[in-house]
PDB file of C-alpha atoms in Angstrom:
ATOM      1  CA  MET P   1     -27.335  40.962 -51.959  1.00 55.00           C
ATOM      2  CA  SER P   2     -25.927  39.205 -55.027  1.00 55.00           C
ATOM      3  CA  GLY P   3     -24.596  35.661 -55.123  1.00 51.00           C
ATOM      4  CA  GLN P   4     -21.099  37.039 -55.518  1.00 57.00           C
ATOM      5  CA  GLU P   5     -21.480  39.089 -52.340  1.00 57.00           C
ATOM      6  CA  TRP P   6     -22.840  36.093 -50.420  1.00 53.00           C
ATOM      7  CA  ARG P   7     -19.969  33.841 -51.438  1.00 59.00           C
ATOM      8  CA  PRO P   8     -17.323  35.229 -48.975  1.00 57.00           C
ATOM      9  CA  ILE P   9     -19.836  35.136 -46.132  1.00 57.00           C
ATOM     10  CA  THR P  10     -20.785  31.548 -46.928  1.00 59.00           C
ATOM     11  CA  ARG P  11     -17.111  30.618 -47.122  1.00 60.00           C
ATOM     12  CA  ARG P  12     -16.417  32.133 -43.677  1.00 63.00           C
ATOM     13  CA  ILE P  13     -19.384  30.283 -42.202  1.00 63.00           C
ATOM     14  CA  GLY P  14     -18.103  27.053 -43.729  1.00 59.00           C
ATOM     15  CA  TYR P  15     -14.612  27.630 -42.350  1.00 58.00           C
ATOM     16  CA  GLY P  16     -16.071  28.370 -38.928  1.00 58.00           C
ATOM     17  CA  PHE P  17     -18.143  25.193 -39.004  1.00 56.00           C
ATOM     18  CA  VAL P  18     -15.105  23.108 -39.964  1.00 51.00           C
ATOM     19  CA  ALA P  19     -13.073  24.728 -37.175  1.00 52.00           C
ATOM     20  CA  VAL P  20     -15.763  23.936 -34.599  1.00 49.00           C
ATOM     21  CA  VAL P  21     -16.008  20.316 -35.779  1.00 48.00           C
ATOM     22  CA  CYS P  22     -12.225  19.904 -35.662  1.00 50.00           C
ATOM     23  CA  ALA P  23     -12.073  21.423 -32.168  1.00 49.00           C
ATOM     24  CA  ALA P  24     -14.815  19.051 -31.003  1.00 50.00           C
ATOM     25  CA  ILE P  25     -12.936  16.059 -32.438  1.00 48.00           C
ATOM     26  CA  VAL P  26      -9.692  17.103 -30.747  1.00 45.00           C
ATOM     27  CA  LEU P  27     -11.469  17.691 -27.444  1.00 49.00           C
ATOM     28  CA  ALA P  28     -13.302  14.353 -27.642  1.00 48.00           C
ATOM     29  CA  ALA P  29     -10.040  12.551 -28.437  1.00 47.00           C
ATOM     30  CA  GLY P  30      -8.358  14.295 -25.523  1.00 47.00           C
ATOM     31  CA  LEU P  31     -11.129  13.235 -23.175  1.00 44.00           C
ATOM     32  CA  TRP P  32     -10.897   9.628 -24.359  1.00 42.00           C
ATOM     33  CA  LEU P  33      -7.153   9.585 -23.803  1.00 41.00           C
ATOM     34  CA  ALA P  34      -7.629  11.282 -20.449  1.00 42.00           C
ATOM     35  CA  ASP P  35      -9.672   8.410 -18.982  1.00 41.00           C
ATOM     36  CA  THR P  36     -12.939  10.322 -18.987  1.00 44.00           C
ATOM     37  CA  THR P  37     -16.384   9.320 -20.172  1.00 40.00           C
ATOM     38  CA  PRO P  38     -18.718  10.925 -22.741  1.00 42.00           C
ATOM     39  CA  SER P  39     -20.703  12.402 -19.875  1.00 37.00           C
ATOM     40  CA  ASP P  40     -17.660  14.537 -19.032  1.00 44.00           C
ATOM     41  CA  LEU P  41     -17.714  16.247 -22.442  1.00 49.00           C
ATOM     42  CA  ARG P  42     -20.247  18.837 -21.304  1.00 45.00           C
ATOM     43  CA  ARG P  43     -18.128  19.517 -18.232  1.00 46.00           C
ATOM     44  CA  GLU P  44     -15.045  20.252 -20.339  1.00 53.00           C
ATOM     45  CA  PHE P  45     -16.982  22.550 -22.664  1.00 52.00           C
ATOM     46  CA  ARG P  46     -18.158  24.441 -19.595  1.00 48.00           C
ATOM     47  CA  VAL P  47     -14.581  24.821 -18.398  1.00 52.00           C
ATOM     48  CA  ALA P  48     -13.481  26.047 -21.844  1.00 54.00           C
ATOM     49  CA  SER P  49     -16.282  28.630 -21.649  1.00 50.00           C
ATOM     50  CA  GLY P  50     -15.147  29.832 -18.245  1.00 55.00           C
ATOM     51  CA  LEU P  51     -18.037  28.178 -16.405  1.00 56.00           C
ATOM     52  CA  PRO P  52     -17.774  25.798 -13.421  1.00 59.00           C
ATOM     53  CA  LYS P  53     -17.349  22.115 -14.250  1.00 69.00           C
ATOM     54  CA  ASN P  54     -20.291  19.752 -14.357  1.00 70.00           C
ATOM     55  CA  TRP P  55     -18.929  17.925 -11.319  1.00 85.00           C
ATOM     56  CA  LYS P  56     -19.605  14.232 -10.852  1.00 86.00           C
ATOM     57  CA  THR P  57     -22.335  13.505  -8.355  1.00 86.00           C
ATOM     58  CA  HIS P  58     -22.821   9.757  -8.826  1.00 90.00           C
ATOM     59  CA  PHE P  59     -20.790   7.919  -6.203  1.00 96.00           C
ATOM     60  CA  TYR P  60     -21.175   4.343  -5.103  1.00 96.00           C
ATOM     61  CA  GLU P  61     -23.160   4.630  -1.873  1.00 96.00           C
ATOM     62  CA  ASP P  62     -25.282   1.459  -1.783  1.00 94.00           C
ATOM     63  CA  ALA P  63     -24.504   0.518   1.801  1.00 95.00           C
ATOM     64  CA  ALA P  64     -27.447  -1.902   1.857  1.00 93.00           C
ATOM     65  CA  VAL P  65     -25.488  -4.507  -0.107  1.00 92.00           C
ATOM     66  CA  HIS P  66     -22.619  -4.456   2.378  1.00 94.00           C
ATOM     67  CA  ALA P  67     -22.838  -6.185   5.726  1.00 94.00           C
ATOM     68  CA  ARG P  68     -22.729  -3.746   8.592  1.00 96.00           C
ATOM     69  CA  VAL P  69     -19.945  -4.714  10.989  1.00 96.00           C
ATOM     70  CA  ALA P  70     -18.702  -3.566  14.355  1.00 96.00           C
ATOM     71  CA  CYS P  71     -16.025  -0.934  13.974  1.00 97.00           C
ATOM     72  CA  PRO P  72     -12.618  -2.122  15.195  1.00 96.00           C
ATOM     73  CA  ASP P  73     -11.883  -1.173  18.769  1.00 96.00           C
ATOM     74  CA  PRO P  74      -9.370   1.706  18.726  1.00 95.00           C
ATOM     75  CA  ALA P  75      -7.505  -0.214  21.434  1.00 95.00           C
ATOM     76  CA  SER P  76      -6.796  -2.959  18.857  1.00 94.00           C
ATOM     77  CA  ASP P  77      -4.541  -0.477  17.028  1.00 95.00           C
ATOM     78  CA  PRO P  78      -6.290  -0.607  13.656  1.00 97.00           C
ATOM     79  CA  ILE P  79      -4.531   0.645  10.538  1.00 97.00           C
ATOM     80  CA  VAL P  80      -6.709   3.440   9.159  1.00 97.00           C
ATOM     81  CA  ILE P  81      -6.106   4.466   5.545  1.00 98.00           C
ATOM     82  CA  VAL P  82      -7.547   7.362   3.522  1.00 98.00           C
ATOM     83  CA  THR P  83      -7.700   6.853  -0.249  1.00 98.00           C
ATOM     84  CA  GLY P  84      -8.287   9.289  -3.079  1.00 98.00           C
ATOM     85  CA  GLY P  85      -7.405  10.230  -6.627  1.00 98.00           C
ATOM     86  CA  GLN P  86      -8.994   9.001  -9.838  1.00 97.00           C
ATOM     87  CA  SER P  87     -10.224   5.766 -11.389  1.00 96.00           C
ATOM     88  CA  ASN P  88      -7.501   3.296 -10.367  1.00 98.00           C
ATOM     89  CA  ALA P  89      -8.166   4.385  -6.776  1.00 98.00           C
ATOM     90  CA  ALA P  90     -11.924   4.021  -7.305  1.00 98.00           C
ATOM     91  CA  ASN P  91     -14.153   1.095  -8.323  1.00 97.00           C
ATOM     92  CA  SER P  92     -12.938   0.868 -11.927  1.00 96.00           C
ATOM     93  CA  LEU P  93     -10.851  -2.316 -11.907  1.00 97.00           C
ATOM     94  CA  GLY P  94     -11.951  -5.706 -13.084  1.00 92.00           C
ATOM     95  CA  PRO P  95     -13.704  -6.766 -15.171  1.00 89.00           C
ATOM     96  CA  ILE P  96     -14.863  -9.663 -12.971  1.00 88.00           C
ATOM     97  CA  LEU P  97     -16.308  -8.748  -9.593  1.00 86.00           C
ATOM     98  CA  ASP P  98     -13.983 -10.412  -7.107  1.00 88.00           C
ATOM     99  CA  VAL P  99     -15.225  -9.991  -3.537  1.00 84.00           C
ATOM    100  CA  ILE P 100     -12.594 -10.264  -0.832  1.00 89.00           C
ATOM    101  CA  GLY P 101     -13.906 -10.243   2.713  1.00 81.00           C
ATOM    102  CA  ASN P 102     -12.085 -10.170   6.006  1.00 84.00           C
ATOM    103  CA  ALA P 103     -14.094 -10.025   9.218  1.00 87.00           C
ATOM    104  CA  ARG P 104     -11.534  -7.739  10.881  1.00 91.00           C
ATOM    105  CA  ASN P 105     -11.445  -5.145   8.101  1.00 97.00           C
ATOM    106  CA  ALA P 106     -13.956  -2.379   7.444  1.00 97.00           C
ATOM    107  CA  GLN P 107     -14.805   0.772   5.525  1.00 98.00           C
ATOM    108  CA  VAL P 108     -16.337   3.859   7.119  1.00 98.00           C
ATOM    109  CA  PHE P 109     -19.472   5.327   5.573  1.00 97.00           C
ATOM    110  CA  GLY P 110     -22.243   7.388   7.138  1.00 94.00           C
ATOM    111  CA  GLU P 111     -20.824   7.171  10.674  1.00 95.00           C
ATOM    112  CA  ARG P 112     -20.916   3.367  10.486  1.00 97.00           C
ATOM    113  CA  CYS P 113     -18.584   0.541   9.536  1.00 98.00           C
ATOM    114  CA  TYR P 114     -19.269  -1.913   6.740  1.00 97.00           C
ATOM    115  CA  ALA P 115     -17.461  -4.971   5.473  1.00 96.00           C
ATOM    116  CA  LEU P 116     -14.477  -4.011   3.363  1.00 97.00           C
ATOM    117  CA  GLU P 117     -15.570  -5.359  -0.018  1.00 95.00           C
ATOM    118  CA  SER P 118     -15.787  -4.088  -3.581  1.00 96.00           C
ATOM    119  CA  PRO P 119     -17.279  -1.824  -4.725  1.00 96.00           C
ATOM    120  CA  VAL P 120     -16.003   0.347  -1.897  1.00 97.00           C
ATOM    121  CA  LEU P 121     -18.357   2.965  -0.533  1.00 98.00           C
ATOM    122  CA  GLY P 122     -17.679   6.623  -1.250  1.00 97.00           C
ATOM    123  CA  ALA P 123     -15.806   6.285  -4.558  1.00 98.00           C
ATOM    124  CA  THR P 124     -17.122   6.403  -8.127  1.00 97.00           C
ATOM    125  CA  SER P 125     -18.073   3.439 -10.338  1.00 95.00           C
ATOM    126  CA  ASN P 126     -19.309   0.037  -9.159  1.00 94.00           C
ATOM    127  CA  ALA P 127     -16.734  -2.623 -10.040  1.00 95.00           C
ATOM    128  CA  ILE P 128     -13.565  -3.604  -8.192  1.00 96.00           C
ATOM    129  CA  ALA P 129     -11.241  -1.536  -6.020  1.00 97.00           C
ATOM    130  CA  VAL P 130      -7.722  -2.447  -4.961  1.00 98.00           C
ATOM    131  CA  TRP P 131      -8.429  -1.639  -1.306  1.00 98.00           C
ATOM    132  CA  PRO P 132     -10.106  -4.877  -0.102  1.00 97.00           C
ATOM    133  CA  LYS P 133      -7.165  -6.885  -1.470  1.00 97.00           C
ATOM    134  CA  LEU P 134      -4.661  -4.550   0.139  1.00 98.00           C
ATOM    135  CA  GLY P 135      -6.573  -4.630   3.420  1.00 98.00           C
ATOM    136  CA  ASP P 136      -6.549  -8.413   3.435  1.00 97.00           C
ATOM    137  CA  LEU P 137      -2.790  -8.538   2.798  1.00 97.00           C
ATOM    138  CA  LEU P 138      -2.128  -5.938   5.490  1.00 97.00           C
ATOM    139  CA  GLU P 139      -4.233  -7.732   8.094  1.00 97.00           C
ATOM    140  CA  ARG P 140      -2.548 -11.057   7.363  1.00 96.00           C
ATOM    141  CA  GLU P 141       0.913  -9.517   7.538  1.00 97.00           C
ATOM    142  CA  THR P 142       0.476  -7.324  10.619  1.00 97.00           C
ATOM    143  CA  GLY P 143      -2.327  -8.989  12.580  1.00 96.00           C
ATOM    144  CA  ARG P 144      -3.998  -5.594  12.913  1.00 97.00           C
ATOM    145  CA  PRO P 145      -7.507  -4.762  11.625  1.00 97.00           C
ATOM    146  CA  VAL P 146      -7.599  -2.393   8.672  1.00 98.00           C
ATOM    147  CA  VAL P 147     -10.105   0.403   7.994  1.00 98.00           C
ATOM    148  CA  PHE P 148     -10.490   2.383   4.768  1.00 98.00           C
ATOM    149  CA  ILE P 149     -11.990   5.813   4.140  1.00 98.00           C
ATOM    150  CA  ASN P 150     -12.541   6.185   0.389  1.00 98.00           C
ATOM    151  CA  GLY P 151     -13.196   9.099  -1.936  1.00 98.00           C
ATOM    152  CA  ALA P 152     -11.600   8.668  -5.393  1.00 98.00           C
ATOM    153  CA  VAL P 153     -13.326  10.180  -8.443  1.00 97.00           C
ATOM    154  CA  GLY P 154     -12.806   8.620 -11.881  1.00 95.00           C
ATOM    155  CA  GLY P 155     -11.557  10.961 -14.599  1.00 92.00           C
ATOM    156  CA  SER P 156     -10.762  13.736 -12.127  1.00 94.00           C
ATOM    157  CA  GLN P 157      -7.837  16.097 -12.152  1.00 95.00           C
ATOM    158  CA  ILE P 158      -5.989  16.755  -8.930  1.00 96.00           C
ATOM    159  CA  GLY P 159      -7.128  20.379  -9.047  1.00 95.00           C
ATOM    160  CA  ASP P 160     -10.742  19.217  -8.951  1.00 96.00           C
ATOM    161  CA  PHE P 161     -10.255  18.164  -5.337  1.00 96.00           C
ATOM    162  CA  ILE P 162      -9.161  21.603  -4.204  1.00 94.00           C
ATOM    163  CA  ASP P 163     -11.936  23.429  -6.076  1.00 94.00           C
ATOM    164  CA  HIS P 164     -14.620  23.799  -3.416  1.00 92.00           C
ATOM    165  CA  ARG P 165     -17.332  23.774  -6.088  1.00 90.00           C
ATOM    166  CA  SER P 166     -16.743  20.085  -6.806  1.00 94.00           C
ATOM    167  CA  GLY P 167     -17.390  18.989  -3.237  1.00 95.00           C
ATOM    168  CA  TYR P 168     -14.894  16.132  -3.715  1.00 97.00           C
ATOM    169  CA  LEU P 169     -12.528  17.061  -0.905  1.00 97.00           C
ATOM    170  CA  ALA P 170     -15.395  18.022   1.406  1.00 97.00           C
ATOM    171  CA  ARG P 171     -16.970  14.581   0.910  1.00 96.00           C
ATOM    172  CA  LEU P 172     -13.725  12.908   1.865  1.00 97.00           C
ATOM    173  CA  THR P 173     -12.919  15.133   4.830  1.00 96.00           C
ATOM    174  CA  ASN P 174     -16.470  14.682   6.140  1.00 96.00           C
ATOM    175  CA  ARG P 175     -15.919  10.928   6.043  1.00 97.00           C
ATOM    176  CA  ILE P 176     -12.642  11.383   7.920  1.00 96.00           C
ATOM    177  CA  GLY P 177     -14.622  13.307  10.529  1.00 95.00           C
ATOM    178  CA  GLU P 178     -17.031  10.364  10.795  1.00 96.00           C
ATOM    179  CA  ALA P 179     -14.080   8.042  11.368  1.00 96.00           C
ATOM    180  CA  ASN P 180     -12.613  10.374  13.972  1.00 95.00           C
ATOM    181  CA  ALA P 181     -15.941  10.302  15.833  1.00 95.00           C
ATOM    182  CA  LEU P 182     -15.704   6.496  15.900  1.00 96.00           C
ATOM    183  CA  GLY P 183     -12.217   6.694  17.389  1.00 95.00           C
ATOM    184  CA  LEU P 184     -10.626   5.669  14.079  1.00 96.00           C
ATOM    185  CA  GLU P 185      -7.909   8.197  13.373  1.00 94.00           C
ATOM    186  CA  PRO P 186      -6.111   7.912  10.012  1.00 96.00           C
ATOM    187  CA  ASP P 187      -2.502   6.754   9.848  1.00 95.00           C
ATOM    188  CA  ILE P 188      -1.847   6.793   6.102  1.00 97.00           C
ATOM    189  CA  ALA P 189      -3.230   8.381   2.942  1.00 98.00           C
ATOM    190  CA  ILE P 190      -2.757   6.825  -0.509  1.00 98.00           C
ATOM    191  CA  TRP P 191      -3.368   9.112  -3.485  1.00 98.00           C
ATOM    192  CA  ILE P 192      -3.446   7.620  -7.014  1.00 98.00           C
ATOM    193  CA  GLN P 193      -3.809  10.294  -9.688  1.00 97.00           C
ATOM    194  CA  GLY P 194      -2.177  11.742 -12.790  1.00 96.00           C
ATOM    195  CA  THR P 195      -3.465  10.264 -16.067  1.00 95.00           C
ATOM    196  CA  THR P 196      -5.934  13.052 -16.819  1.00 93.00           C
ATOM    197  CA  ASP P 197      -3.515  15.808 -15.852  1.00 94.00           C
ATOM    198  CA  ALA P 198      -0.667  14.256 -17.870  1.00 94.00           C
ATOM    199  CA  SER P 199      -2.804  13.983 -20.997  1.00 90.00           C
ATOM    200  CA  THR P 200      -3.867  17.622 -20.795  1.00 89.00           C
ATOM    201  CA  GLY P 201      -0.290  18.893 -20.421  1.00 91.00           C
ATOM    202  CA  MET P 202      -0.582  19.968 -16.803  1.00 93.00           C
ATOM    203  CA  ASP P 203       2.400  22.034 -15.696  1.00 95.00           C
ATOM    204  CA  PRO P 204       4.434  19.866 -13.249  1.00 96.00           C
ATOM    205  CA  ASP P 205       4.945  22.698 -10.790  1.00 96.00           C
ATOM    206  CA  ARG P 206       1.233  23.401 -10.717  1.00 96.00           C
ATOM    207  CA  TYR P 207       0.507  19.696 -10.283  1.00 97.00           C
ATOM    208  CA  LEU P 208       2.844  19.532  -7.281  1.00 97.00           C
ATOM    209  CA  ALA P 209       1.317  22.695  -5.821  1.00 97.00           C
ATOM    210  CA  ASP P 210      -2.145  21.132  -6.130  1.00 97.00           C
ATOM    211  CA  GLN P 211      -0.896  17.891  -4.539  1.00 97.00           C
ATOM    212  CA  LYS P 212       0.380  19.890  -1.564  1.00 96.00           C
ATOM    213  CA  LYS P 213      -2.989  21.600  -1.239  1.00 97.00           C
ATOM    214  CA  VAL P 214      -4.719  18.218  -1.244  1.00 97.00           C
ATOM    215  CA  ILE P 215      -2.383  17.071   1.528  1.00 96.00           C
ATOM    216  CA  ALA P 216      -3.121  20.187   3.564  1.00 94.00           C
ATOM    217  CA  GLY P 217      -6.865  19.832   2.981  1.00 95.00           C
ATOM    218  CA  ILE P 218      -6.948  16.210   4.115  1.00 95.00           C
ATOM    219  CA  GLU P 219      -4.789  16.853   7.143  1.00 92.00           C
ATOM    220  CA  SER P 220      -6.986  19.716   8.264  1.00 90.00           C
ATOM    221  CA  ALA P 221      -9.650  17.072   8.954  1.00 90.00           C
ATOM    222  CA  VAL P 222      -7.395  14.718  10.885  1.00 88.00           C
ATOM    223  CA  SER P 223      -7.448  14.978  14.648  1.00 77.00           C
ATOM    224  CA  GLY P 224      -5.591  13.274  17.424  1.00 66.00           C
ATOM    225  CA  LYS P 225      -2.360  11.375  17.012  1.00 66.00           C
ATOM    226  CA  ALA P 226       0.655  11.791  14.741  1.00 69.00           C
ATOM    227  CA  ALA P 227       0.412  13.359  11.294  1.00 86.00           C
ATOM    228  CA  LEU P 228      -0.350  11.141   8.338  1.00 93.00           C
ATOM    229  CA  ASP P 229       2.178   9.361   6.190  1.00 96.00           C
ATOM    230  CA  TRP P 230       1.409   9.818   2.495  1.00 97.00           C
ATOM    231  CA  VAL P 231       1.999   7.303  -0.297  1.00 98.00           C
ATOM    232  CA  ILE P 232       1.855   8.705  -3.834  1.00 98.00           C
ATOM    233  CA  PRO P 233       2.078   6.120  -6.642  1.00 98.00           C
ATOM    234  CA  LEU P 234       3.074   7.289 -10.126  1.00 97.00           C
ATOM    235  CA  ASN P 235       0.128   6.744 -12.475  1.00 96.00           C
ATOM    236  CA  THR P 236       0.264   9.044 -15.519  1.00 96.00           C
ATOM    237  CA  VAL P 237      -0.113   6.737 -18.562  1.00 92.00           C
ATOM    238  CA  CYS P 238      -3.505   5.985 -20.102  1.00 90.00           C
ATOM    239  CA  ASP P 239      -4.148   4.338 -23.494  1.00 77.00           C
ATOM    240  CA  GLY P 240      -0.442   4.690 -24.237  1.00 76.00           C
ATOM    241  CA  TRP P 241      -0.753   8.479 -24.046  1.00 77.00           C
ATOM    242  CA  ILE P 242       2.281   9.811 -22.171  1.00 82.00           C
ATOM    243  CA  GLY P 243       1.755  13.556 -22.499  1.00 86.00           C
ATOM    244  CA  ASN P 244       3.357  15.482 -19.663  1.00 92.00           C
ATOM    245  CA  GLY P 245       3.508  12.384 -17.458  1.00 95.00           C
ATOM    246  CA  PRO P 246       7.315  12.017 -17.253  1.00 96.00           C
ATOM    247  CA  ALA P 247       7.731  15.627 -16.101  1.00 97.00           C
ATOM    248  CA  ILE P 248       4.970  15.253 -13.497  1.00 97.00           C
ATOM    249  CA  GLU P 249       6.510  12.014 -12.258  1.00 97.00           C
ATOM    250  CA  ARG P 250       9.956  13.613 -11.945  1.00 96.00           C
ATOM    251  CA  LYS P 251       8.459  16.418  -9.881  1.00 96.00           C
ATOM    252  CA  LEU P 252       6.603  13.969  -7.624  1.00 96.00           C
ATOM    253  CA  SER P 253       9.731  11.824  -7.254  1.00 95.00           C
ATOM    254  CA  GLU P 254      11.684  14.856  -6.053  1.00 94.00           C
ATOM    255  CA  PHE P 255       8.905  15.703  -3.620  1.00 94.00           C
ATOM    256  CA  THR P 256       8.847  12.195  -2.152  1.00 93.00           C
ATOM    257  CA  SER P 257      12.523  11.257  -2.258  1.00 81.00           C
ATOM    258  CA  LEU P 258      13.906  12.992   0.832  1.00 83.00           C
ATOM    259  CA  PRO P 259      14.832  10.473   3.575  1.00 80.00           C
ATOM    260  CA  GLY P 260      13.074  10.695   6.905  1.00 80.00           C
ATOM    261  CA  ASP P 261      10.076  12.570   5.570  1.00 88.00           C
ATOM    262  CA  ARG P 262       6.484  11.384   5.675  1.00 93.00           C
ATOM    263  CA  VAL P 263       5.590  11.802   1.989  1.00 96.00           C
ATOM    264  CA  HIS P 264       6.634   8.601   0.224  1.00 97.00           C
ATOM    265  CA  LEU P 265       6.890   7.524  -3.390  1.00 96.00           C
ATOM    266  CA  GLY P 266       4.513   4.668  -4.114  1.00 97.00           C
ATOM    267  CA  PRO P 267       4.565   2.012  -6.833  1.00 98.00           C
ATOM    268  CA  ARG P 268       5.488   3.156 -10.333  1.00 97.00           C
ATOM    269  CA  MET P 269       2.247   2.073 -12.000  1.00 97.00           C
ATOM    270  CA  SER P 270       3.260   3.775 -15.244  1.00 95.00           C
ATOM    271  CA  ASP P 271       5.761   0.940 -15.733  1.00 94.00           C
ATOM    272  CA  TYR P 272       3.169  -1.822 -15.387  1.00 96.00           C
ATOM    273  CA  GLY P 273       2.863  -3.908 -18.555  1.00 94.00           C
ATOM    274  CA  PRO P 274      -0.269  -4.338 -20.695  1.00 94.00           C
ATOM    275  CA  GLU P 275      -0.928  -7.762 -19.154  1.00 96.00           C
ATOM    276  CA  LEU P 276      -1.942  -5.961 -15.955  1.00 96.00           C
ATOM    277  CA  TYR P 277      -4.590  -3.747 -17.594  1.00 95.00           C
ATOM    278  CA  ARG P 278      -8.092  -4.467 -18.824  1.00 94.00           C
ATOM    279  CA  ASP P 279      -8.302  -1.465 -21.178  1.00 92.00           C
ATOM    280  CA  ASP P 280      -4.900   0.284 -21.162  1.00 87.00           C
ATOM    281  CA  CYS P 281      -6.087   2.623 -18.385  1.00 93.00           C
ATOM    282  CA  HIS P 282      -7.608   0.465 -15.660  1.00 96.00           C
ATOM    283  CA  LEU P 283      -6.025  -2.503 -13.946  1.00 97.00           C
ATOM    284  CA  ASN P 284      -7.414  -6.011 -14.327  1.00 96.00           C
ATOM    285  CA  LEU P 285      -7.421  -8.598 -11.527  1.00 96.00           C
ATOM    286  CA  ALA P 286      -3.744  -9.414 -12.061  1.00 96.00           C
ATOM    287  CA  GLY P 287      -2.963  -5.697 -11.979  1.00 97.00           C
ATOM    288  CA  ARG P 288      -5.063  -5.260  -8.859  1.00 97.00           C
ATOM    289  CA  ASN P 289      -3.088  -8.018  -7.155  1.00 97.00           C
ATOM    290  CA  ARG P 290       0.231  -6.548  -8.291  1.00 98.00           C
ATOM    291  CA  LEU P 291      -0.669  -3.070  -7.046  1.00 98.00           C
ATOM    292  CA  ALA P 292      -1.856  -4.469  -3.709  1.00 98.00           C
ATOM    293  CA  ARG P 293       1.434  -6.336  -3.232  1.00 98.00           C
ATOM    294  CA  ASP P 294       3.487  -3.300  -4.236  1.00 98.00           C
ATOM    295  CA  LEU P 295       1.549  -1.078  -1.850  1.00 98.00           C
ATOM    296  CA  LEU P 296       2.017  -3.644   0.910  1.00 98.00           C
ATOM    297  CA  SER P 297       5.791  -3.509   0.371  1.00 98.00           C
ATOM    298  CA  THR P 298       5.649   0.285   0.554  1.00 98.00           C
ATOM    299  CA  LEU P 299       3.449   0.412   3.651  1.00 98.00           C
ATOM    300  CA  LEU P 300       5.151  -2.115   5.916  1.00 98.00           C
ATOM    301  CA  PRO P 301       8.322  -0.043   6.538  1.00 96.00           C
ATOM    302  CA  ILE P 302       6.172   3.046   7.080  1.00 96.00           C
ATOM    303  CA  LEU P 303       4.007   1.253   9.649  1.00 96.00           C
ATOM    304  CA  ASN P 304       7.091  -0.105  11.405  1.00 95.00           C
ATOM    305  CA  ALA P 305       8.572   3.389  11.587  1.00 93.00           C
ATOM    306  CA  ARG P 306       5.330   4.814  12.955  1.00 91.00           C
ATOM    307  CA  ALA P 307       5.201   2.128  15.618  1.00 91.00           C
ATOM    308  CA  ALA P 308       8.787   2.884  16.634  1.00 89.00           C
ATOM    309  CA  GLN P 309       8.015   6.601  16.917  1.00 82.00           C
ATOM    310  CA  GLU P 310       4.775   6.413  18.865  1.00 73.00           C
ATOM    311  CA  ASP P 311       6.475   7.569  22.042  1.00 56.00           C
ATOM    312  CA  GLY P 312       8.674  10.153  20.383  1.00 54.00           C
ATOM    313  CA  ALA P 313       8.597  13.071  17.980  1.00 48.00           C
ATOM    314  CA  GLN P 314       7.328  12.458  14.470  1.00 49.00           C
ATOM    315  CA  PRO P 315       9.662  13.375  11.592  1.00 47.00           C
ATOM    316  CA  GLY P 316       8.571  15.652   8.797  1.00 43.00           C
ATOM    317  CA  ILE P 317       5.359  16.859  10.399  1.00 36.00           C
ATOM    318  CA  SER P 318       4.814  19.532   7.754  1.00 37.00           C
ATOM    319  CA  PRO P 319       4.658  18.669   4.026  1.00 40.00           C
ATOM    320  CA  LYS P 320       7.763  19.766   2.155  1.00 35.00           C
ATOM    321  CA  GLY P 321       7.559  23.219   0.645  1.00 36.00           C
TER     322      GLY P 321
END
């Protein structure tokens, strides 16, 4: 084959190489803006190829560094909270490790109770979580012990939790089962998610459908007393990347805005200023404190309403359609 005949073939190969490089750059940039790590790159390539994701398997589970404590007596009316979502619901805050302990508060892990301190057991990463601070504020305000059941996964999309291949929802529902066996039945679930989905242009209707499936999946594991109240903060901005966040937030606001229902709009984290973040995606200590206070303000009316309804019918037992 002559050099002239090779030239078009070489040109096509060159164009293909450039296209692949450009696609890799765009994908890498998207992952960075989506609050994911380089280790997630292989996972996203697998998804693009129609293969299952390379699901995260490294969760913080070092129970040995946490003091084992007696689980609160169910007769003491503990506040039991399930948490999930992505990094701002996990152990990704900081950067300074700030341990908050309260002898009456606990986290459930492996059919046992441990001191409620960061990093919380069952979530990803190994820095600070908002939950010990929130638990401390709740206990001081209500006089009731607080128990957390944690399962957030950094960089995740909400659809990852309803894909059985990830195991994310199964991990969390298994932990709820452990709490149920200890007589600790959940009252409230707090779900902080959205930055990854917003950056990838997730369709708002699909996002809401997936949120409803998460609610149904969690509640299938809850036994005993009244149905859960849900608190859903709005958290769709990462590194200044807005993407489809406003549309997702509007859809969630509509879903949580009906009076008398049990699915509640949480703090609007997307409006938090840069002084509350350590890296434009994850909250710093000031942001952690702000989120804990905002969640406290959201939870207190819900807890009061639940207490008033203990002897009567619960409103909004089924999630809105």
